[in-house]
CSV table of C-alpha atoms in Angstrom, one decimal:
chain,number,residue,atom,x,y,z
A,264,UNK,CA,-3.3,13.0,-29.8
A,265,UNK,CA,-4.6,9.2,-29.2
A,266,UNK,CA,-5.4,8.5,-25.7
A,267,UNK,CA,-3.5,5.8,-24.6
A,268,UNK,CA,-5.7,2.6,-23.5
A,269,UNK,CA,-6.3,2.5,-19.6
A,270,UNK,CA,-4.7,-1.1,-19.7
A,271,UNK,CA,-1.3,0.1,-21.5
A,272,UNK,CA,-1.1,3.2,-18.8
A,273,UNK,CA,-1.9,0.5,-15.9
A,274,UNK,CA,0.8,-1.8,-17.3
A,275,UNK,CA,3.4,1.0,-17.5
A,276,UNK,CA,3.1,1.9,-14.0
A,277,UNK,CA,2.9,-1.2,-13.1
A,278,UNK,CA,6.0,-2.2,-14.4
A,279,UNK,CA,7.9,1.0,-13.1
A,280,UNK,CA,6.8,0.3,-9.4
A,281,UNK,CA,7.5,-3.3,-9.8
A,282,UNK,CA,11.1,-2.1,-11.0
A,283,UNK,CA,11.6,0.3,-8.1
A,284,UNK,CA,10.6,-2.3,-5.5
A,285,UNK,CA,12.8,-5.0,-7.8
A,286,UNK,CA,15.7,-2.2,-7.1
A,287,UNK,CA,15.3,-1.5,-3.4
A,288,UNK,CA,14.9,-4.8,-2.7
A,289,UNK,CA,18.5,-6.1,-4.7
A,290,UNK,CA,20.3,-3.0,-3.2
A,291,UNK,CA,20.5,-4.9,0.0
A,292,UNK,CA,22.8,-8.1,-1.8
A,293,UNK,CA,24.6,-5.7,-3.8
A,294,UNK,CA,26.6,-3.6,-1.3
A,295,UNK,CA,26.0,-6.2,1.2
A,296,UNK,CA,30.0,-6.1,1.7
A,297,UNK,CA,30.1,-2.7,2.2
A,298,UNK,CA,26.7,-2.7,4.2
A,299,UNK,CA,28.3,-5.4,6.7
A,300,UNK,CA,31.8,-3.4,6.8
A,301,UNK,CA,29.7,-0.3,8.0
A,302,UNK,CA,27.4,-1.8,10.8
A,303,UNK,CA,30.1,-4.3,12.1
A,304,UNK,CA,28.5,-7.3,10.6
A,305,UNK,CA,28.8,-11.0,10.0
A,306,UNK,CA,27.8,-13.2,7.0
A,307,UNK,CA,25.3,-15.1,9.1
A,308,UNK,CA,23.7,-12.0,10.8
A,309,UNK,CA,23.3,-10.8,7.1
A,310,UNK,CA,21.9,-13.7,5.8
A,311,UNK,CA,19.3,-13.8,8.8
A,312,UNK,CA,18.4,-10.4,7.8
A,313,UNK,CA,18.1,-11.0,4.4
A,314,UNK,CA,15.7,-14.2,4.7
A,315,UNK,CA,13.9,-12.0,7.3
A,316,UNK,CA,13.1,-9.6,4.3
A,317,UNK,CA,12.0,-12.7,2.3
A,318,UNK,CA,10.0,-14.0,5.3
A,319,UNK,CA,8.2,-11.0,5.7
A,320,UNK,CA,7.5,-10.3,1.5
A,321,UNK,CA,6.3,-13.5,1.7
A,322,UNK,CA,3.5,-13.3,4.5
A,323,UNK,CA,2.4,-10.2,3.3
A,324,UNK,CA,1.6,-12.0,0.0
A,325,UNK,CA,-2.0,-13.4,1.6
A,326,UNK,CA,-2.9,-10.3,2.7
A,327,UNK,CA,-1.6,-8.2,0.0
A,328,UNK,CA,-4.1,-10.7,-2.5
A,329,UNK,CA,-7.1,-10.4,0.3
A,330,UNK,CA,-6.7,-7.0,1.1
A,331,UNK,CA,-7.4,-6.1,-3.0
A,332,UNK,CA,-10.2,-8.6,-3.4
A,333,UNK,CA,-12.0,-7.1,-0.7
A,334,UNK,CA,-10.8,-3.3,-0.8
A,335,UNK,CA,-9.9,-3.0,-4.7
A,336,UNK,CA,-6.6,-3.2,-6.9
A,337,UNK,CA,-5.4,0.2,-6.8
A,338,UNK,CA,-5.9,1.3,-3.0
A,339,UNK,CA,-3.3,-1.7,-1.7
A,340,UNK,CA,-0.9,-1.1,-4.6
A,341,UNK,CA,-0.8,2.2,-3.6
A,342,UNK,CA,-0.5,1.4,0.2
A,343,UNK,CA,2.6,-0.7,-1.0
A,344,UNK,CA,4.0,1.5,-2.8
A,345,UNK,CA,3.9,4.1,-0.2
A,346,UNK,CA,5.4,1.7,2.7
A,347,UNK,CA,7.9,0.9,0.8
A,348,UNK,CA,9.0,4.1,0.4
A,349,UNK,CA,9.3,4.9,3.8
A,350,UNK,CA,11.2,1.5,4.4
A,351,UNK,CA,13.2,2.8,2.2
A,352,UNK,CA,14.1,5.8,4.0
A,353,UNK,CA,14.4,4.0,7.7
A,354,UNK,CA,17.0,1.5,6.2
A,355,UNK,CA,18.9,4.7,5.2
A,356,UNK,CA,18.8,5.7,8.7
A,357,UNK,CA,19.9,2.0,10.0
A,358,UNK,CA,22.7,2.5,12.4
A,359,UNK,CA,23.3,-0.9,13.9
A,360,UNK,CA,22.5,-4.9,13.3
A,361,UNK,CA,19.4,-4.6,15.2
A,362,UNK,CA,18.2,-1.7,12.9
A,363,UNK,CA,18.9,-3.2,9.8
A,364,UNK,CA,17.3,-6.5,10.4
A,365,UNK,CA,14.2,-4.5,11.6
A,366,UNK,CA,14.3,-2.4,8.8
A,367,UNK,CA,15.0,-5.0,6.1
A,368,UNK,CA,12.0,-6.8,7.2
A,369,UNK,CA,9.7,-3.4,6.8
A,370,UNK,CA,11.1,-3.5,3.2
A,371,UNK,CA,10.1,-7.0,2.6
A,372,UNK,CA,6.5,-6.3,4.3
A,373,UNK,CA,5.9,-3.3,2.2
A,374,UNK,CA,7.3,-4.9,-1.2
A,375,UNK,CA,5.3,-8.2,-0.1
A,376,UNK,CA,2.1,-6.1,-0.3
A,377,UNK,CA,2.6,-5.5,-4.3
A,378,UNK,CA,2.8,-8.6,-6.9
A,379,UNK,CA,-0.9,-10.3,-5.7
A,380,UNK,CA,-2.9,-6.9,-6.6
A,381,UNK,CA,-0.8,-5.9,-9.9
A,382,UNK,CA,-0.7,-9.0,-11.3
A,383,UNK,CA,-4.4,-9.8,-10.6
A,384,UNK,CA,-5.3,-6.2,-12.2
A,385,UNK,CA,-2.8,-7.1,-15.1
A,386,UNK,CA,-4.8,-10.7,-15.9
A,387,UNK,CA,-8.0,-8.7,-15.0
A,388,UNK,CA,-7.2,-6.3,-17.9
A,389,UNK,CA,-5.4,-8.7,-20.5
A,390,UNK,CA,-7.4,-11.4,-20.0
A,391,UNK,CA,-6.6,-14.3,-23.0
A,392,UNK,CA,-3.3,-12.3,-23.4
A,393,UNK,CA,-2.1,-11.8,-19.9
A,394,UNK,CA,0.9,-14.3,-20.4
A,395,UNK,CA,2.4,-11.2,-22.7
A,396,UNK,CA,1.8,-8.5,-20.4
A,397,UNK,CA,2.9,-10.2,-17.1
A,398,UNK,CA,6.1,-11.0,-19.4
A,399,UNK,CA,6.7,-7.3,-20.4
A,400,UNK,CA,6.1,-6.3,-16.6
A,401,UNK,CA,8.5,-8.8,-15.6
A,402,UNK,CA,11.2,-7.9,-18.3
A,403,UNK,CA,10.6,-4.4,-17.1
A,404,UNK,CA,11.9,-5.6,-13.9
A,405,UNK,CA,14.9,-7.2,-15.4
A,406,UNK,CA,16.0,-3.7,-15.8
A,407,UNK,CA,16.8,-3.6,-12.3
A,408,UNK,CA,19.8,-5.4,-13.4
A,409,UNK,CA,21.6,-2.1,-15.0
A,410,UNK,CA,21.8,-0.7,-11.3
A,411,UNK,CA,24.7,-3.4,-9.9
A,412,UNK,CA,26.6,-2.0,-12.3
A,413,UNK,CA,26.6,1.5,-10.9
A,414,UNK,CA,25.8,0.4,-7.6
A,415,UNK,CA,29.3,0.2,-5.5
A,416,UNK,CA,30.5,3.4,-7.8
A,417,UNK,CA,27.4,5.3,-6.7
A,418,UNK,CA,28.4,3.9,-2.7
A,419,UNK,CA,31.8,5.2,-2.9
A,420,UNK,CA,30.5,8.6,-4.4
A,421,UNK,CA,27.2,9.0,-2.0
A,422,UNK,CA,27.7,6.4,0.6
A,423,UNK,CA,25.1,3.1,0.6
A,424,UNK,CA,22.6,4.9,3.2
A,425,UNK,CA,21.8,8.0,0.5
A,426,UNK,CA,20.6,5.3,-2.3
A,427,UNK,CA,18.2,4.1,-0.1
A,428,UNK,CA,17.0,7.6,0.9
A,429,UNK,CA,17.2,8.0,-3.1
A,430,UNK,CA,15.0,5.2,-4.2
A,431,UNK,CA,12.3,6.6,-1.5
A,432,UNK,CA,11.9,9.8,-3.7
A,433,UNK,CA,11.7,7.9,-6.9
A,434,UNK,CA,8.9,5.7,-5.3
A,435,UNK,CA,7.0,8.7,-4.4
A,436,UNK,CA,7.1,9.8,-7.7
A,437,UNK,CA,5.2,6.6,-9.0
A,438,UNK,CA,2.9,6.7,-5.9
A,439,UNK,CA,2.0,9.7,-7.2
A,440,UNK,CA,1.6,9.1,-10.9
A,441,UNK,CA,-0.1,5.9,-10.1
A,442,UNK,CA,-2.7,7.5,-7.7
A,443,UNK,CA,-3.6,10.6,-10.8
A,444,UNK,CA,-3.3,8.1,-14.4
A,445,UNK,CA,-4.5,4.3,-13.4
A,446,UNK,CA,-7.8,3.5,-12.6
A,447,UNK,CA,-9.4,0.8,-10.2
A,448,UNK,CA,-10.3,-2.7,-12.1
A,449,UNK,CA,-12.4,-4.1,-9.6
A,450,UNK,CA,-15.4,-2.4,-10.0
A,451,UNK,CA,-17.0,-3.4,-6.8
A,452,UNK,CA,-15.2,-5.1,-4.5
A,453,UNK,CA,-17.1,-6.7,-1.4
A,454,UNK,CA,-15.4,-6.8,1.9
A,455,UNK,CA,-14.7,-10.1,3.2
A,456,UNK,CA,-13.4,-11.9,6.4
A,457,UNK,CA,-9.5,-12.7,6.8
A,458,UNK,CA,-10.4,-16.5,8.1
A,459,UNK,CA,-12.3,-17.5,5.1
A,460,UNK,CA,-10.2,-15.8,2.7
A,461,UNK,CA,-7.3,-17.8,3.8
A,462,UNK,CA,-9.3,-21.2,3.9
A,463,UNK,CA,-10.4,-20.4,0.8
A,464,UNK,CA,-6.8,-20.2,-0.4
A,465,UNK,CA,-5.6,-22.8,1.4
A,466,UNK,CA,-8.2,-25.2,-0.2
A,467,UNK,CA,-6.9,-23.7,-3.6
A,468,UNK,CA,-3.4,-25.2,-3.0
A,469,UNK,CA,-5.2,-29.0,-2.5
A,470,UNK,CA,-6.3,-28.8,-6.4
A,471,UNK,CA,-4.0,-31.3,-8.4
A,472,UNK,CA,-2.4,-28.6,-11.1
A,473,UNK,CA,-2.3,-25.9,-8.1
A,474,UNK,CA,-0.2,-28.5,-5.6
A,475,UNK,CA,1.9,-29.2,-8.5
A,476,UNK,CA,3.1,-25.9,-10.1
A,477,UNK,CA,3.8,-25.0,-6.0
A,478,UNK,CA,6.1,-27.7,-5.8
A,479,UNK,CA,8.0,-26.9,-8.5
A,480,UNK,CA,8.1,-23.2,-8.2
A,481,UNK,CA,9.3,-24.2,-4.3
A,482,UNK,CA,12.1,-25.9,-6.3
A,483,UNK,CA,12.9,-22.8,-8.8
A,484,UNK,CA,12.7,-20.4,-5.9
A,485,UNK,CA,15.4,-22.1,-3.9
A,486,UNK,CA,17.7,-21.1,-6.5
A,487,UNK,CA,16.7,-17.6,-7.5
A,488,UNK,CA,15.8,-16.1,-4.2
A,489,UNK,CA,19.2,-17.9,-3.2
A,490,UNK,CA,21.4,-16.5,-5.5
A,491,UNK,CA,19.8,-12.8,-5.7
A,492,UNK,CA,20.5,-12.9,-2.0
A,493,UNK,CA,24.4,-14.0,-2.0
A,494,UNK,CA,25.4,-13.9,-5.8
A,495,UNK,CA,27.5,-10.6,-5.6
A,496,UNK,CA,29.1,-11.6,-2.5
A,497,UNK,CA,30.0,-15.1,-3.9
A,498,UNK,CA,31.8,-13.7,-6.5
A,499,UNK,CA,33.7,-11.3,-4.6
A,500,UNK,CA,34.5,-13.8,-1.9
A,501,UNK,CA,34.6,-17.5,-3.6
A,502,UNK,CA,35.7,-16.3,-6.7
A,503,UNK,CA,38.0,-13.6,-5.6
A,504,UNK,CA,37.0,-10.4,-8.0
A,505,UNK,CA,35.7,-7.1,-6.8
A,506,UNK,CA,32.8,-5.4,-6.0
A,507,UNK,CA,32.9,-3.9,-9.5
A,508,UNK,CA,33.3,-7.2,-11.2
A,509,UNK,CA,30.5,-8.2,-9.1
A,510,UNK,CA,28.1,-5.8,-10.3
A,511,UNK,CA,28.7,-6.3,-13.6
A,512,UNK,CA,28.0,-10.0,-13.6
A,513,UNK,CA,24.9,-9.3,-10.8
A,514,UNK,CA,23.2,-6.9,-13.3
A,515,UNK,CA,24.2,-9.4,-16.3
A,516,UNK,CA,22.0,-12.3,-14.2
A,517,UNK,CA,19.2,-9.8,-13.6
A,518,UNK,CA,19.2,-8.0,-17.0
A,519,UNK,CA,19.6,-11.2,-18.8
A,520,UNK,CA,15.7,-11.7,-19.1
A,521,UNK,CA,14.7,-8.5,-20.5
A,522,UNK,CA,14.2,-9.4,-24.0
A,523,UNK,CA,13.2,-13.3,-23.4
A,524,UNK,CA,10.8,-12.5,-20.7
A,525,UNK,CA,8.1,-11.1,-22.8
A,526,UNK,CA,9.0,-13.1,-26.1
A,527,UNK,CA,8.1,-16.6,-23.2
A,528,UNK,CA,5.5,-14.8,-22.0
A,529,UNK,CA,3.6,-14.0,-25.1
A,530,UNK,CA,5.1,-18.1,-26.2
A,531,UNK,CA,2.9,-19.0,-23.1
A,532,UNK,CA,-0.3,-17.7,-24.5
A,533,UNK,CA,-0.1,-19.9,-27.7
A,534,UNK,CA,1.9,-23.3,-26.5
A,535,UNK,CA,2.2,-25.3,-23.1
A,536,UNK,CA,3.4,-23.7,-20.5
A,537,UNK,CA,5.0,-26.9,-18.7
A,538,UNK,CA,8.0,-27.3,-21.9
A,539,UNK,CA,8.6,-23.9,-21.2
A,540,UNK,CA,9.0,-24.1,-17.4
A,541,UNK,CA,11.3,-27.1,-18.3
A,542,UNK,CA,13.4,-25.9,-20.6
A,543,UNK,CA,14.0,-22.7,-17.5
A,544,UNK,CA,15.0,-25.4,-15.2
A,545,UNK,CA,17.3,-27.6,-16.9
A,546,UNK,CA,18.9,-24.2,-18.0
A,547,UNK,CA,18.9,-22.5,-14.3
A,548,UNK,CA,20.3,-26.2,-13.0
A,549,UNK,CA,23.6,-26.5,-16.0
A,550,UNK,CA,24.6,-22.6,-15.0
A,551,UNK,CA,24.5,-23.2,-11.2
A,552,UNK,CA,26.4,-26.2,-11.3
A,553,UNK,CA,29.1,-24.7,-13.8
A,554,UNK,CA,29.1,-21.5,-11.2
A,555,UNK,CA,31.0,-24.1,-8.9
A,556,UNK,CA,33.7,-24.8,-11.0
A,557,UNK,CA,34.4,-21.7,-13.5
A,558,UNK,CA,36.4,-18.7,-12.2
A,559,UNK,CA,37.3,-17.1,-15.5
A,560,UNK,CA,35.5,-13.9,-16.0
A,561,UNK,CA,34.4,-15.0,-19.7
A,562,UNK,CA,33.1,-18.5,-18.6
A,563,UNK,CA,31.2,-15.8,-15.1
A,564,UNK,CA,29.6,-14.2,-18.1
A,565,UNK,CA,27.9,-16.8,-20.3
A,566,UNK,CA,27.1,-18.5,-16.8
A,567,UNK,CA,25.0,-15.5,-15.1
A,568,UNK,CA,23.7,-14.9,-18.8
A,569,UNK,CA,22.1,-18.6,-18.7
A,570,UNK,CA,21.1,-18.0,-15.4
A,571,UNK,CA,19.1,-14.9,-15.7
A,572,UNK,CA,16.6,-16.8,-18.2
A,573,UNK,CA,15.1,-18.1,-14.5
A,574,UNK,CA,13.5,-15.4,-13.7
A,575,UNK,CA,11.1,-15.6,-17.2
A,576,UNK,CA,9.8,-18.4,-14.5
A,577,UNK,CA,7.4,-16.2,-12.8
A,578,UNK,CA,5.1,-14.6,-15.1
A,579,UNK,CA,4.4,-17.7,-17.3
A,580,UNK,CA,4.2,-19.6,-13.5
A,581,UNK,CA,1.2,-16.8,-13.1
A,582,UNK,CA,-0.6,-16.6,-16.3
A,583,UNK,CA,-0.7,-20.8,-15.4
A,584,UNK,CA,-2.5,-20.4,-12.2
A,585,UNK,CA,-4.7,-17.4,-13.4
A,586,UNK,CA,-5.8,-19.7,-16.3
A,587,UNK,CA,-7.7,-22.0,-13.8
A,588,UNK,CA,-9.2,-18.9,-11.3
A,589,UNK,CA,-11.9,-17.1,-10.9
A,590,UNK,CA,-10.8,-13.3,-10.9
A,591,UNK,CA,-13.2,-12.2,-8.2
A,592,UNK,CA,-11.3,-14.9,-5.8
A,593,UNK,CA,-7.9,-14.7,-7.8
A,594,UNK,CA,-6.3,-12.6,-5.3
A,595,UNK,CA,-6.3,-14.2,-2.3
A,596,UNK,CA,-5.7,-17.7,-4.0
A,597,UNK,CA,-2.6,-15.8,-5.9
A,598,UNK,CA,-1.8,-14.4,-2.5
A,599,UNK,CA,-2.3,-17.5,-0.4
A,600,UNK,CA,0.2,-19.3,-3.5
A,601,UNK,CA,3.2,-17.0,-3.3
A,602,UNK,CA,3.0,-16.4,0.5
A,603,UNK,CA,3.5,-20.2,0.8
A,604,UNK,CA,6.3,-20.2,-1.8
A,605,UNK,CA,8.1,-17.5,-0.1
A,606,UNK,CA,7.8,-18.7,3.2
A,607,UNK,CA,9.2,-22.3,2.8
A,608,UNK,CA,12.1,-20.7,0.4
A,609,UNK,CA,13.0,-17.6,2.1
A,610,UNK,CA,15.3,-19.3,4.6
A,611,UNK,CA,17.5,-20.6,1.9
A,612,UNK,CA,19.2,-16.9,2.5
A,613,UNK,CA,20.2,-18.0,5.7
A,614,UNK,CA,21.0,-21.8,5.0
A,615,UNK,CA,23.6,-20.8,2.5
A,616,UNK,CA,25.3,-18.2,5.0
A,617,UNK,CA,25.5,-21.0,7.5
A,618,UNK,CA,26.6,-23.4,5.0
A,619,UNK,CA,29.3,-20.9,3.6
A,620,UNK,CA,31.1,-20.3,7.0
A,621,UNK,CA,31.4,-23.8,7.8
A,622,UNK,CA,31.4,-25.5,4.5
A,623,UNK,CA,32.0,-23.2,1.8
A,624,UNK,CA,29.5,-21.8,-0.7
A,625,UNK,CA,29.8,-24.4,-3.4
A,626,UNK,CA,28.0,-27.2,-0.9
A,627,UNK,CA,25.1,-25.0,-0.9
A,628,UNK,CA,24.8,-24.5,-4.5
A,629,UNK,CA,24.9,-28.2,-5.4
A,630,UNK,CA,22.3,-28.5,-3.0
A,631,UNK,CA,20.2,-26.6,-4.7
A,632,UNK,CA,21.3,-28.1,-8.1
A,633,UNK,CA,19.3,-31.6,-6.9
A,634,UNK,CA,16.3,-29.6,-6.2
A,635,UNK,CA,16.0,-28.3,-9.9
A,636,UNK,CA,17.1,-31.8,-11.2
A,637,UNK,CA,14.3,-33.4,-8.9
A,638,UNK,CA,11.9,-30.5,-10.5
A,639,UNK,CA,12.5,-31.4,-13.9
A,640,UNK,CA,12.3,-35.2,-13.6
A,641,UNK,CA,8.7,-34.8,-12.3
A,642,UNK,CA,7.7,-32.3,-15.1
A,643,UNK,CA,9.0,-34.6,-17.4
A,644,UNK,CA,6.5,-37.5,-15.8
A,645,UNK,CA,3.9,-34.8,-16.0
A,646,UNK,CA,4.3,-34.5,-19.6
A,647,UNK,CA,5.1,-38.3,-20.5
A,648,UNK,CA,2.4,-39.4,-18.5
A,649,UNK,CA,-0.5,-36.8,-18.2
A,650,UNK,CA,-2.6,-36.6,-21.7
């Protein structure tokens, strides 16, 4: 029998820790109802906690990038990998507000640690065709989107703590497969000093096409991070199904991109990448504004199925950026990129609770509506006026 290829066995586990940290992380928003029922909850407090999980997977984004430039791929992946699982087990444990909030910002620590090593090893490995496999690890991902579906039924037959304490076992599973099949891609990996690492980063972001792309993916992450955070409890509460209902259309937005993630990823090898990332917005902006004024299950459907092609964002967004770094340094400048992203947009969790228990959730979503429109009228300069 053939031995597979040491980049097809990286990518595989890649993708399957990248979908277990994708689940742990949406299991939070998708028995947030029943989460806030059990630990005597508000919607604010649980928006705070949630864009606490965001704030924290975004910080650890730098180090996460630095950490594998100067230590290797593999030994932070698998440091990620590890603390998640033991996030995973603590939120299980969560007995009170205090707890949870704690907790959920471990998970987004430990889950923050992942994307800037895996991705960098994936472009390492892929090289001129790293657009296709960041799109199949990120379709891979959009399988996450089967487990809303199950979700509150699983709840109601184990209780919300127990899937936690289940996704910890599955992720030491990988931990361990990872660790024994996928090898290191950085050869030899110098140690380096956290300061200059960051300046170095930080300098990165000043280049003309880096400020750019961060501007708009600021835009895009508004509404994604946004609706992962609050879209089953929108529907439940503004549009007055159940948590069933809920699921269904949750998965349907994160399940959508399966298939057209890789197909745009491997598109973004061969064409530019910038009609691509338009065509995502001005797709992601039409579904959010109908969201406000559809209730009809049907019209729920075709709207979370136009919103899930979002998502196929993020890979093309990388293969972009990797396209114009050197790989030695691509880590930290990948890391220094996403922490800032995540950072500025991860309070958006905690803008639309606010804004939903004084104004009502659909003020929020047209909000974010003019930040995609105000995205896509400057890639459209880009490309009228940029040769």
């Amino acid at each position: 029998m053939r031995k597979p290829k040491q980049k097809t066995v990286a990518l595989a586990f890649i993708s399957l820790a990248w979908l277990i940290i994708f689940v742990g992380r949406l299991t939070g928003p998708t028995l947030l109802v029943q989460i806030e029922k059990s630990l005597n909850i508000t919607d604010p407090q649980a928006g705070v906690a949630l864009s606490a999980m965001w704030f924290l997977y975004g910080i650890m984004q730098f180090p996460g990038g630095a950490l594998s430039d100067s230590f290797g791929r593999k030994k932070v992946i698998l440091l990620s990998i590890l603390s998640f699982a033991l996030a995973n087990i603590l939120i299980g444990l969560s007995f009170n507000y205090l707890v949870m909030l704690v907790t959920f910002s471990l998970l987004g620590m430990a889950a923050g640690l992942f994307p800037s090593p895996s991705l960098t090893m994936l472009s390492e490995l892929f090289k001129e065709k790293k657009g296709k496999a960041l799109g199949i690890r990120s379709g891979v991902g959009s399988l996450s989107g089967l487990v809303p579906m199950v979700l509150p039924l699983l709840a109601l037959m184990i209780g919300w703590r127990n899937i936690f304490l289940l996704w910890a076992v599955v992720s030491f599973v990988i931990l361990y497969l990872f660790y024994i099949f996928v090898e290191e891609t950085l050869k030899e990996p110098k140690k380096r000093a956290a300061l200059p690492q960051l300046k170095m980063g930080l300098k990165s972001l000043a280049e003309k096409e880096t400020s750019f792309m961060f501007i708009i993916n600021l835009m895009i992450s508004f509404s994604w991070i946004g609706m992962i955070s609050w879209f089953p409890t929108y529907i439940q509460k503004a549009k007055g199904f159940g948590p069933e209902t809920a699921g269904v259309l949750f998965s349907i937005v994160l399940l959508g991109g399966f298939l057209l993630k890789p197909i745009l990823g491997t598109l973004s090898d061969k064409v530019n990448k910038l009609y691509l990332i338009l065509f995502l917005i001005t797709t992601a902006s039409i579904s959010l504004y109908f969201l406000t004024i559809t209730s009809s299950f049907f019209g729920l459907v075709i709207i979370a199925l136009v919103f899930s092609q979002t998502g196929a964002f993020y890979p093309i967004r990388t293969s972009y950026l990797m396209d114009r770094w050197y790989s030695k340094n691509a880590g930290t400048k990948l890391g220094v990129f996403r922490s800032g992203i995540i950072l500025l947009a991860s309070p958006i969790s905690a803008v639309i609770g606010w804004t939903k228990s004084i104004y009502g959730f659909d003020l929020a979503i047209i909000l974010v509506v003019g930040c995609l429109i105000l995205a896509a009228f400057m890639l459209i300069g880009k490309l009228l006026f940029t040769k």
